[in-house]
CSV table of C-alpha atoms and ligand atoms in Angstrom, one decimal:
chain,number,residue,atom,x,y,z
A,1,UNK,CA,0.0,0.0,0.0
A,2,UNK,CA,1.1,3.5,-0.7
A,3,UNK,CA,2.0,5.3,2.6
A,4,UNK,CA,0.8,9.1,1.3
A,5,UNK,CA,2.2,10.4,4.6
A,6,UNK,CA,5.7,9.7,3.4
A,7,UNK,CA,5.1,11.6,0.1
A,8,UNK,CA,6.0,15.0,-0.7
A,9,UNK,CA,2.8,17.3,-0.2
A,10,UNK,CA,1.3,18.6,-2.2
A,11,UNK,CA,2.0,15.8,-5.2
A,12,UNK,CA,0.3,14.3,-8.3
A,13,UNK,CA,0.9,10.8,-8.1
A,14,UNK,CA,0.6,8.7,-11.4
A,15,UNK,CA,0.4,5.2,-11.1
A,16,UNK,CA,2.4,3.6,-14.1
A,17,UNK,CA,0.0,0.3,-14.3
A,18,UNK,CA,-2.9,2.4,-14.9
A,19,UNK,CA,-1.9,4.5,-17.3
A,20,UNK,CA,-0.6,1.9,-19.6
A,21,UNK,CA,-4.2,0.0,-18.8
A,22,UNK,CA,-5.5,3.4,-20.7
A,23,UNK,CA,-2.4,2.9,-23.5
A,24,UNK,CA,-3.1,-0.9,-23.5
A,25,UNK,CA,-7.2,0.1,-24.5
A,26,UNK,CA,-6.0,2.7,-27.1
A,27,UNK,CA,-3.8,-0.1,-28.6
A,28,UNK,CA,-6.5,-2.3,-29.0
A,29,UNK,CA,-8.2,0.3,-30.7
A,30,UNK,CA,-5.7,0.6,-32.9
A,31,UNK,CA,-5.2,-2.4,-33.6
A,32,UNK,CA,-9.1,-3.3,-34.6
A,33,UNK,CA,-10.0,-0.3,-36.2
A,34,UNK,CA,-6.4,0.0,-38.1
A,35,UNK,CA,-6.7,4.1,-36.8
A,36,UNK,CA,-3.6,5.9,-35.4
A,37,UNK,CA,-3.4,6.9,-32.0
A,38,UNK,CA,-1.2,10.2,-31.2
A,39,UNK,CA,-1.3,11.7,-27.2
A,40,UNK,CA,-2.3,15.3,-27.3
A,41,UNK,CA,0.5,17.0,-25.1
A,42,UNK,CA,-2.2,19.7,-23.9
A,43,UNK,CA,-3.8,16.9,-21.7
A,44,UNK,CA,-1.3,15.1,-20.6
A,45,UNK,CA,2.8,16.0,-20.9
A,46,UNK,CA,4.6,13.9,-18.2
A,47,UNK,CA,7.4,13.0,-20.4
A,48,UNK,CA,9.3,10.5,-18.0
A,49,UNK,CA,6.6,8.1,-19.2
A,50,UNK,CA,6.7,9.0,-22.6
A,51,UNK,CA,9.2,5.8,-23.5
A,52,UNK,CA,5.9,3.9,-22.1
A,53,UNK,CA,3.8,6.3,-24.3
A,54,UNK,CA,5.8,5.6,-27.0
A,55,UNK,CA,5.9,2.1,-26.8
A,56,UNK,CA,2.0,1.8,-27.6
A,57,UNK,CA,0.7,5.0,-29.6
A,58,UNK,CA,2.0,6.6,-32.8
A,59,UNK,CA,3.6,9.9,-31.3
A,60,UNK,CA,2.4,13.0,-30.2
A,61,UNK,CA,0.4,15.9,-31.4
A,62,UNK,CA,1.6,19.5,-30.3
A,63,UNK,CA,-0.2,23.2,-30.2
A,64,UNK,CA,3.1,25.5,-31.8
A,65,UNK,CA,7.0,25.3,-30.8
A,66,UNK,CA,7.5,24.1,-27.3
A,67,UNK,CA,5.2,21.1,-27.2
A,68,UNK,CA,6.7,20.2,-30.9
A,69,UNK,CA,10.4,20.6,-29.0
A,70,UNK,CA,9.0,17.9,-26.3
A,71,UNK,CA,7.6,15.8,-28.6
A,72,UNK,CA,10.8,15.3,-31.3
A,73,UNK,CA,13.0,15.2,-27.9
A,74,UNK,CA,11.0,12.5,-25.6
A,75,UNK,CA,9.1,10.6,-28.0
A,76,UNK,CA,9.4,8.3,-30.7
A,77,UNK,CA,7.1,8.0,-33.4
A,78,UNK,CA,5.2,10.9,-35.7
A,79,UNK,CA,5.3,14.9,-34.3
A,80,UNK,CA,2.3,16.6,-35.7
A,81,UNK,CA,1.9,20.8,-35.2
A,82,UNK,CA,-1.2,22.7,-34.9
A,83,UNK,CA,-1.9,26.4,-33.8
A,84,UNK,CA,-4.4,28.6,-34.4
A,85,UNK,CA,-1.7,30.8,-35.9
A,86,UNK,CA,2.2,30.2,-36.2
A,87,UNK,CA,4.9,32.8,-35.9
A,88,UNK,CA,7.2,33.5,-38.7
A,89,UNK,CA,10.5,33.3,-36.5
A,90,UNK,CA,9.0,29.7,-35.4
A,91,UNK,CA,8.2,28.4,-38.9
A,92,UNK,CA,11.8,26.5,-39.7
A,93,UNK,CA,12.2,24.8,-35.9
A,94,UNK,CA,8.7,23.8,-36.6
A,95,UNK,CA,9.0,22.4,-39.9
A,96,UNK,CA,12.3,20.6,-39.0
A,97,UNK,CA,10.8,18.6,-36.9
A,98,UNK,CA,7.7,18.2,-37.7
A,99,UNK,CA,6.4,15.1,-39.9
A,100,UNK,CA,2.8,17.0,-39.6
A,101,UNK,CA,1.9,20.4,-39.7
A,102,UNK,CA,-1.9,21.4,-39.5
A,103,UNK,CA,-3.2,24.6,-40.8
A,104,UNK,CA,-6.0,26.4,-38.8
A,105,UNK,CA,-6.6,28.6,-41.7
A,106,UNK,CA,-6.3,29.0,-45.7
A,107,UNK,CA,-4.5,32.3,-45.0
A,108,UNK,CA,-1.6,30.6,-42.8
A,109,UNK,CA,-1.5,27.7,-45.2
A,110,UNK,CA,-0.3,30.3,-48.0
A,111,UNK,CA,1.8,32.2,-45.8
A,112,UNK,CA,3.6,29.0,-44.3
A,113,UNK,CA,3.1,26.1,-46.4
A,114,UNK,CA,6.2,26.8,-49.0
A,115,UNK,CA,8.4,27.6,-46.5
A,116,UNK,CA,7.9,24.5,-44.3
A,117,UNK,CA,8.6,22.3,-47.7
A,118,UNK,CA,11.7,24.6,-48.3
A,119,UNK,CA,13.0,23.0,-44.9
A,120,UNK,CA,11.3,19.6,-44.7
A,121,UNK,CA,10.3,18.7,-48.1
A,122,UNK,CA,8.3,15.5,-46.7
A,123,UNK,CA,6.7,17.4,-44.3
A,124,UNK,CA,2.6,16.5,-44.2
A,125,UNK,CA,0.0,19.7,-44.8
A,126,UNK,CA,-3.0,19.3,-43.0
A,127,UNK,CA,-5.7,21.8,-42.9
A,128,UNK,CA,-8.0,22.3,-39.8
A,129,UNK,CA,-11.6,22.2,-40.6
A,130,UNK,CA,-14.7,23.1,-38.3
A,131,UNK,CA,-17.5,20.8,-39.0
A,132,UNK,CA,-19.7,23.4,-37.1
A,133,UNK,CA,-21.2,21.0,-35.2
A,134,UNK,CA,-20.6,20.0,-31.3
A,135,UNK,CA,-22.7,18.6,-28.7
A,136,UNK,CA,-19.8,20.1,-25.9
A,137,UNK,CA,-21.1,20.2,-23.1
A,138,UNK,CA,-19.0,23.6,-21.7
A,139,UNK,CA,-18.6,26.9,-24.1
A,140,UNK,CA,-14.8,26.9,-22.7
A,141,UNK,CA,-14.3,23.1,-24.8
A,142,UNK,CA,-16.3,24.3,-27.5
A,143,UNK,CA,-14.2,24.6,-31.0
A,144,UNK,CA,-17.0,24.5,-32.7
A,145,UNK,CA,-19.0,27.1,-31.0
A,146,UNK,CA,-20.1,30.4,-32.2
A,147,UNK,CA,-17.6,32.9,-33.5
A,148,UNK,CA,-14.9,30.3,-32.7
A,149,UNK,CA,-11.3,31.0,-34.4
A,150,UNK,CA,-10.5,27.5,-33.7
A,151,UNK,CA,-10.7,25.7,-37.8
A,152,UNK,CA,-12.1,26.5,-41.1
A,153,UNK,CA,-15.4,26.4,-41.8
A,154,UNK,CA,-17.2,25.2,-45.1
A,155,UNK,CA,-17.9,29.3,-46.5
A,156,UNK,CA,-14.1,29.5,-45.6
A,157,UNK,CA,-12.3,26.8,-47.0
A,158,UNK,CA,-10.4,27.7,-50.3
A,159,UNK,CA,-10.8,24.6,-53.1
A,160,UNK,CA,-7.7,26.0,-54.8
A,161,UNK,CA,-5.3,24.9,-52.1
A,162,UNK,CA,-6.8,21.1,-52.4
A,163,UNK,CA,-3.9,20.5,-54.4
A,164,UNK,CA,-1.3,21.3,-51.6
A,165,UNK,CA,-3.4,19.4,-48.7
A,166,UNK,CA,-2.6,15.6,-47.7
A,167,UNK,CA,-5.8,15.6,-44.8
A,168,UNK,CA,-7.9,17.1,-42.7
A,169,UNK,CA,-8.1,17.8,-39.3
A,170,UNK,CA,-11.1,18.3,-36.8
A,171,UNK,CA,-12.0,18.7,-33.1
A,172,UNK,CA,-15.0,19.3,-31.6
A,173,UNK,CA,-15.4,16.9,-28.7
A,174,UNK,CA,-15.0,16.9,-25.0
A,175,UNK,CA,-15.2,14.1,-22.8
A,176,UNK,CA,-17.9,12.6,-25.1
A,177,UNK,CA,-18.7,9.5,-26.6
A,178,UNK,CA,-19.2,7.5,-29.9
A,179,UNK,CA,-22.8,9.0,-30.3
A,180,UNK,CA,-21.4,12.4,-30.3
A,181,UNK,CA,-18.4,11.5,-32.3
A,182,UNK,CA,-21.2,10.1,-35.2
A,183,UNK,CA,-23.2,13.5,-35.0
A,184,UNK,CA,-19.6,15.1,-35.4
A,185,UNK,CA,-18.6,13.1,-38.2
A,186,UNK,CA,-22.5,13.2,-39.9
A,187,UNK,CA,-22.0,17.2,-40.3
A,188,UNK,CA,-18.1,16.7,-41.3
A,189,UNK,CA,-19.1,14.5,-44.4
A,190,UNK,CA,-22.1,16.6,-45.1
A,191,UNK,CA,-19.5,19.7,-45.1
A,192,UNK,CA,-16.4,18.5,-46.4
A,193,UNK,CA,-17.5,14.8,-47.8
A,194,UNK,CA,-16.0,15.6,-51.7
A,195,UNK,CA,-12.9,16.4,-50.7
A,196,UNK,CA,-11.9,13.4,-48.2
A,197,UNK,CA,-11.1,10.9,-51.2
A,198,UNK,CA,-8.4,13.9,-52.5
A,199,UNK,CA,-7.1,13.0,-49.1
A,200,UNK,CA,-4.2,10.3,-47.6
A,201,UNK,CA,-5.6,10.7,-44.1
A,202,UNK,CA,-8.6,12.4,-42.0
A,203,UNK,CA,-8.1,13.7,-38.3
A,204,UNK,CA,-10.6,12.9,-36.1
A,205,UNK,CA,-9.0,15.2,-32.9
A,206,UNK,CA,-9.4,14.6,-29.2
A,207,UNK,CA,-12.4,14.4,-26.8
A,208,UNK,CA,-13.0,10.9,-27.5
A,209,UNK,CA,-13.5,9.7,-23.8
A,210,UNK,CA,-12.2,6.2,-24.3
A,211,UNK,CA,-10.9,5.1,-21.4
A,212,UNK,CA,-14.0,5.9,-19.0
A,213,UNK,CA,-15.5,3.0,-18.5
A,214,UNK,CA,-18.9,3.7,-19.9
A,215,UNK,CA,-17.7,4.7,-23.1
A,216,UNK,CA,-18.5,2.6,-26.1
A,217,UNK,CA,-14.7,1.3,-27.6
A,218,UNK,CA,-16.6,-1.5,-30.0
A,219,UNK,CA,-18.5,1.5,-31.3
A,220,UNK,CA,-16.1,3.4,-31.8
A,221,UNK,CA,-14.0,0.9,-33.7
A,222,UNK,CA,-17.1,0.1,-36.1
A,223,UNK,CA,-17.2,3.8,-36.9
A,224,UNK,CA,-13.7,4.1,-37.4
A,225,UNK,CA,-13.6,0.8,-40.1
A,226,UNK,CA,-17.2,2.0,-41.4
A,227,UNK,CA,-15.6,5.6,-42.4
A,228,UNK,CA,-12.5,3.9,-43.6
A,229,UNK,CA,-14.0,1.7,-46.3
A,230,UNK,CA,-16.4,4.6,-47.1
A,231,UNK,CA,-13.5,6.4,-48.2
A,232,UNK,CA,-11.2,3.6,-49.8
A,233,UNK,CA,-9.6,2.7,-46.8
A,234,UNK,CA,-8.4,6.5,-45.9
A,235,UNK,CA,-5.8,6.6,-42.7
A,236,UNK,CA,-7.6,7.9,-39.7
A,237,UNK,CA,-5.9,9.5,-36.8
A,238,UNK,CA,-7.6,10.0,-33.3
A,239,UNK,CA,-5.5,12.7,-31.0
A,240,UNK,CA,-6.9,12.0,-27.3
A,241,UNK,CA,-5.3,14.0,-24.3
A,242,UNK,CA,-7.8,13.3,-21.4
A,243,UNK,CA,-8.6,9.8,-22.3
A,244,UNK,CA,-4.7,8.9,-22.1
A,245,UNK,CA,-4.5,10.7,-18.3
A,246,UNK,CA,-8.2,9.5,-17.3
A,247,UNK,CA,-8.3,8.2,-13.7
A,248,UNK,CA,-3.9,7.3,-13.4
A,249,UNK,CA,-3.7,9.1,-10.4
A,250,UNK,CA,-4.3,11.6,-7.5
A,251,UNK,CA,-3.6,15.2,-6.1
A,252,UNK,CA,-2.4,14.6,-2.6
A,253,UNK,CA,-2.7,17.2,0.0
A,254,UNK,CA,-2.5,18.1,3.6
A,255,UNK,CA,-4.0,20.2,6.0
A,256,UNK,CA,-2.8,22.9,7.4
A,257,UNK,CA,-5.5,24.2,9.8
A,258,UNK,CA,-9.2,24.0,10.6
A,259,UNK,CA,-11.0,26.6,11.3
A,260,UNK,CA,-15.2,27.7,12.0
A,261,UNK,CA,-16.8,30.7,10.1
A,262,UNK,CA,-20.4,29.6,10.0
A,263,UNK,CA,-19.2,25.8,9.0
A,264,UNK,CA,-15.8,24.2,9.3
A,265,UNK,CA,-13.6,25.2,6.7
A,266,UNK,CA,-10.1,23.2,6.1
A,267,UNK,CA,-7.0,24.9,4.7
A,268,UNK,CA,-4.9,22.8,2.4
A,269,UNK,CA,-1.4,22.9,1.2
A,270,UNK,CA,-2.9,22.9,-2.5
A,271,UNK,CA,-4.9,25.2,-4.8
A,272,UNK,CA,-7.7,24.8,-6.8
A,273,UNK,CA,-7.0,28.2,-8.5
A,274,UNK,CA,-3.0,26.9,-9.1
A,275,UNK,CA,-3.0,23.2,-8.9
A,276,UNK,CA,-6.6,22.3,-10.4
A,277,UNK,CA,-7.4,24.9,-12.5
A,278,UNK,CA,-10.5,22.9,-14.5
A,279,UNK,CA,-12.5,22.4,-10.9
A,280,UNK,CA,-12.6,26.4,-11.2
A,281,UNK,CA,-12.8,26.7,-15.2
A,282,UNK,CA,-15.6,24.0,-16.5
A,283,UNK,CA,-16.4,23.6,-13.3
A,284,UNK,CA,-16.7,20.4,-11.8
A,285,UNK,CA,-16.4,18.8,-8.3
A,286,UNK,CA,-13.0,16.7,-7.9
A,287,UNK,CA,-13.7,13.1,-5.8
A,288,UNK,CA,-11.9,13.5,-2.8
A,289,UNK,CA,-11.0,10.0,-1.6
A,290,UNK,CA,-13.0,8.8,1.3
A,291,UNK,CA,-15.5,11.6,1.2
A,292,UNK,CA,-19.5,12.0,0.3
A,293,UNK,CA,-21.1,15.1,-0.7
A,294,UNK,CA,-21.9,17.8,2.2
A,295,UNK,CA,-24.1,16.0,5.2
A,296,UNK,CA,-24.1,12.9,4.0
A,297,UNK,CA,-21.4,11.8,6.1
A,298,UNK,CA,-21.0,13.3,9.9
A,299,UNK,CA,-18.4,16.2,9.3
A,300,UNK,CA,-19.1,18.5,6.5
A,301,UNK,CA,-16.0,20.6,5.5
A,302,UNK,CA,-15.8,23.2,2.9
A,303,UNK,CA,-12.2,22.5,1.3
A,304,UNK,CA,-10.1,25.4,0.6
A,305,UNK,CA,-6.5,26.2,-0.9
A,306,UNK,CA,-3.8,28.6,0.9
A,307,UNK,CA,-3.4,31.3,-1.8
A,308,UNK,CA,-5.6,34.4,-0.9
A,309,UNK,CA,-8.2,34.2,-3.4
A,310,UNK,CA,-11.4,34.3,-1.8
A,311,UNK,CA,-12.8,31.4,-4.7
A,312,UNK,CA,-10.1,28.7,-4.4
A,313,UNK,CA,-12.6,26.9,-2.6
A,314,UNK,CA,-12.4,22.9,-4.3
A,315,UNK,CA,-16.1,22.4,-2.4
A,316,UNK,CA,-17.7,21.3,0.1
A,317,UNK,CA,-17.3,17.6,1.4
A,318,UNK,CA,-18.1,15.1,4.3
A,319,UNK,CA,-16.0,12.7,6.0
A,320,UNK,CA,-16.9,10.4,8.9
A,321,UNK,CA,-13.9,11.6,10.9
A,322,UNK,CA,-13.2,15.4,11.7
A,323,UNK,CA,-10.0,16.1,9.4
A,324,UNK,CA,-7.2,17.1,11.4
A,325,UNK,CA,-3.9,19.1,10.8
A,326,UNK,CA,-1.7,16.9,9.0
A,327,UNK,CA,-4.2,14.4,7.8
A,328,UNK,CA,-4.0,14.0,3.7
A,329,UNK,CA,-6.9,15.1,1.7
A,330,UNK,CA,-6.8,13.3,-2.0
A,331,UNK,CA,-8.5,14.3,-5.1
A,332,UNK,CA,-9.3,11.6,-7.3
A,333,UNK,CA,-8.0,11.8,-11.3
A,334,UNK,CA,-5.8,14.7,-11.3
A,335,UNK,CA,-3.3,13.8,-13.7
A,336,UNK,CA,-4.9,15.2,-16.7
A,337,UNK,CA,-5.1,19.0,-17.3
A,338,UNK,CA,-3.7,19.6,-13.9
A,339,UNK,CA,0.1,19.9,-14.0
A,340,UNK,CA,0.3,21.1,-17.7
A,341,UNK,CA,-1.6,24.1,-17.3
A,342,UNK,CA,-0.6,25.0,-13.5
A,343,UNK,CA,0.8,28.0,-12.0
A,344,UNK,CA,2.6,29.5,-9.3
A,345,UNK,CA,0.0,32.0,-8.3
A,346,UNK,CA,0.5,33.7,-4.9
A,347,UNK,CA,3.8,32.0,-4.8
A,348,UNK,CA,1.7,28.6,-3.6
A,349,UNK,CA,4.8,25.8,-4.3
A,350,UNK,CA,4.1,24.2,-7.4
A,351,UNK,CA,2.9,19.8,-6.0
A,352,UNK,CA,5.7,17.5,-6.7
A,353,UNK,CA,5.3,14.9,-9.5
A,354,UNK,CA,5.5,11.2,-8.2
A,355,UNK,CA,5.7,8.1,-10.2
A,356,UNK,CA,4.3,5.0,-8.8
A,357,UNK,CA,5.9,1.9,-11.1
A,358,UNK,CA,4.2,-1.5,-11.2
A,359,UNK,CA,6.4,-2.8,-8.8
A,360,UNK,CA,5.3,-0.6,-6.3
A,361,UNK,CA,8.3,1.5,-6.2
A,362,UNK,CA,7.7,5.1,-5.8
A,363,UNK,CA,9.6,7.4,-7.4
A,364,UNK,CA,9.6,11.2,-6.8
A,365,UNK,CA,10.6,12.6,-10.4
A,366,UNK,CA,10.8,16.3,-10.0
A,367,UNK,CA,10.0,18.6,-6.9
A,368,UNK,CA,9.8,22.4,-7.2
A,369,UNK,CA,10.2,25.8,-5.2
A,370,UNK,CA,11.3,28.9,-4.6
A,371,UNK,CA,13.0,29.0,-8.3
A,372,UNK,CA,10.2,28.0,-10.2
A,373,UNK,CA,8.4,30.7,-8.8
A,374,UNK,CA,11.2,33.5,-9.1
A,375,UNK,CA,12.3,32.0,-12.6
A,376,UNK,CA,9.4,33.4,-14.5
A,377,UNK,CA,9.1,36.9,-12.6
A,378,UNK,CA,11.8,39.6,-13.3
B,401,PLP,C1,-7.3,19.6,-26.8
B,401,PLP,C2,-7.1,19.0,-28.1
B,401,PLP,C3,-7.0,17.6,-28.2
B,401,PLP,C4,-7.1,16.6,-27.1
B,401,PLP,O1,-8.4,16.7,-26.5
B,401,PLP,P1,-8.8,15.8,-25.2
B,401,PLP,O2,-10.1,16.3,-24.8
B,401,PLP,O3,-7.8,16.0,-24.2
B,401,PLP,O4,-8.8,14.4,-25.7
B,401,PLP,C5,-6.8,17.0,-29.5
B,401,PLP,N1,-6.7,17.8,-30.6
B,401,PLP,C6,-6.8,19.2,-30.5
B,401,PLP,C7,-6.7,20.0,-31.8
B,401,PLP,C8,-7.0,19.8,-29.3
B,401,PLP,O5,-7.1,21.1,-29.2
C-alpha cells in the first residue's frame, strides 16, 4: 500500500499500471480499427513516461514550438503541429521537426506552407476544418461554437489549395462519446464529404472519452472501419489527451488548519486556483478519496486552498472523521489537465510529480520551489 504520509505534499501521483491500462485500451483500438493513436501534449505532458507512451501509440500531437520541442525530444514515433496561428520566427524549428503540420486557416496555409517544404520537403500539410457542429457540453471546450477562431469552416475553406493538402483535421469533442463522435462526423461528411477521397488521411481530434468506463470502444472501432472503407480505406488518426490521463492518479494534499466561520472550513497545502485549474474553469467537483457530498457523512468541511483568493474553494465535502492538521486530503484523477496548465500563483509551491511503477516503487521525479516561482518573474 502507498503510505501518502511519506510523500512529498502537495503531489500528483501517477500510477504507471494504470496508465498503460488506458495505452493498452487505445492499442487495441488501434489495432481493430487500423486508426492511429497520437497523445495530445495539452492533456497530458509527463514525459518521463513517454518511453511507455511511445511504446503503444503513434507519437504526439503539439499546439506551436515548445510542445513540438517535447515531442521530437521525448518521443518516438510521428510529431504533428497545430496552432491557431504560427509565428514566422517559429516556422523552420517547426517544420524541422515536424512530420505533420496542420493549418487552422487557408491564410496561414499560403503564408507558411512553401516555406515549411523549403526545410522539410516530406513534411505533411494538413488543414483544420470546423464541421460546425458539437454537442460540448462547456462553451470553454467548445471549437466548434459560435464565432470560434479555432478551424475553417465550409464558407471559408479555399478549393484551390486542395492540391497542396494531404488531410484534414477536426476537433470538436469533449469528454464525449461515440454518439457524439457520429453526429460530429454526420456534419463533417455533409461539409467537407468531396474532398476526403483527395485526401491520404482524416483527423478525427481529441475528446473521445475512451478510457471511462462507460464509453463505447466497440463502437467506436465500427465507426472508425465504417468511415475507412467509405472512403477507400483512408488513414484515420484520433488525437486524445484526457482519455490517455483519465483516472492514473491523484492530487495529494495536507492540512494545514481547521478553522469555523459559520461551517468548518479546512485549509490545504494545495490550490484549486494553481494546482486544479478545470475544478474552477468548467467547473466540476473533484472526488476526494473517502468523502461523500456535504451531510451525508457526519463532518461537512468546505475544502479550501492557501493562496488568498477568496474562490479557491475545491467544495464542500463530508467525511466520517473530523479532518485534522496533517491528515491527507486526496483528489481523485488529477493527472490530466492539472500539472500542464498550473501555476505559481500567490507564490503557492508548485505539487511534486511522483511516479508509482508497477512494482510498487515510488519514485519522486521532480520537486519544485522557490526557483520555479522566481524563474518566470523579473
Ligand atoms: C485539446 C485537443 C485535443 C485533445 O483533447 P482531449 O479532450 O484531451 O482528448 C486534441 N486535438 C486538438 C486539436 C485539441 O485542441
Amino acid at each position: 500500500m502507498l503510505n501518502y504520509q511519506e510523500l512529498p505534499s502537495p503531489a500528483y501521483v501517477c500510477h504507471i499500471e494504470r496508465l498503460e491500462n488506458n495505452l493498452k485500451l487505445l492499442a487495441h483500438i488501434k489495432k481493430e480499427s487500423g486508426a492511429k493513436v497520437i497523445l495530445a501534449l495539452k492533456g497530458f505532458a509527463m514525459w518521463s513516461t513517454f518511453d511507455l507512451v511511445s511504446q503503444y501509440l503513434d507519437g504526439a500531437t503539439a499546439s506551436g514550438l515548445h510542445e513540438a520541442r517535447l515531442a521530437d525530444e521525448k518521443m518516438r514515433g510521428e510529431v504533428h503541429t497545430y496552432a491557431p496561428a504560427f509565428k514566422e520566427e517559429e516556422i523552420e524549428e517547426i517544420a524541422r521537426i515536424s512530420e505533420y503540420v496542420v493549418f487552422n486557416t487557408p491564410s496561414q496555409l499560403k503564408r507558411f506552407a512553401k516555406k515549411m517544404k523549403n526545410v522539410n520537403p516530406n513534411i505533411s500539410v494538413s488543414l483544420r476544418v470546423n464541421p460546425e457542429f458539437s454537442a460540448s457540453p462547456v462553451d470553454l471546450y467548445n471549437p466548434c461554437g459560435l464565432y470560434s477562431r479555432l478551424g475553417t469552416t465550409r464558407i471559408n475553406f479555399d478549393e484551390s489549395l486542395l492540391d497542396q493538402l494531404d488531410g484534414l483535421n477536426f476537433h470538436a469533442l469533449c469528454e464525449q462519446n461515440v454518439d457524439a463522435l457520429e453526429d460530429v462526423l454526420f456534419a463533417f461528411e455533409e461539409k467537407f464529404g468531396v474532398f476526403i477521397d483527395k485526401m491520404k488521411y482524416i483527423n478525427f481530434g481529441g475528446g473521445h472519452h475512451i478510457t471511462r468506463k462507460d464509453y463505447d470502444v466497440e463502437g467506436l472501432i465500427k465507426v472508425i472501419k465504417a468511415f475507412k472503407k467509405r472512403h477507400n480505406n483512408i488513414e484515420v488518426y484520433l488525437e486524445p489527451g484526457e482519455a490517455v490521463g483519465w483516472e492514473t492518479g491523484e492530487l495529494v494534499s495536507t492540512v494545514l488548519e481547521v478553522m469555523h466561520n459559520g461551517m468548518a472550513l479546512a485549509i490545504l497545502d494545495t490550490s484549486a486556483e494553481a494546482h486544479m485549474p478545470d475544478t474552477l474553469a468548467m467547473p466540476y467537483r473533484a472526488e476526494v478519496r473517502g468523502s461523500s457530498k456535504a451531510g451525508e457523512k457526519e463532518y461537512t468541511y468546505r475544502l479550501g486552498g492557501n493562496t488568498c483568493l477568496a474562490g479557491d474553494i475545491m467544495g464542500d465535502y463530508s467525511f466520517d472523521k473530523p479532518l485534522d492538521i496533517g491528515d491527507k486530503v486526496i483528489f481523485e484523477d488529477q493527472i490530466h489537465y492539472t500539472f500542464v496548465k498550473n501555476t505559481t500563483f500567490n507564490g503557492v509551491k508548485l505539487p511534486s510529480l511522483v511516479l508509482v511503477h508497477k512494482d510498487g516503487e515510488v519514485e519522486v521525479i521532480k520537486e519544485f520551489g522557490y526557483e520555479d516561482y522566481k524563474m518566470r518573474l523579473s
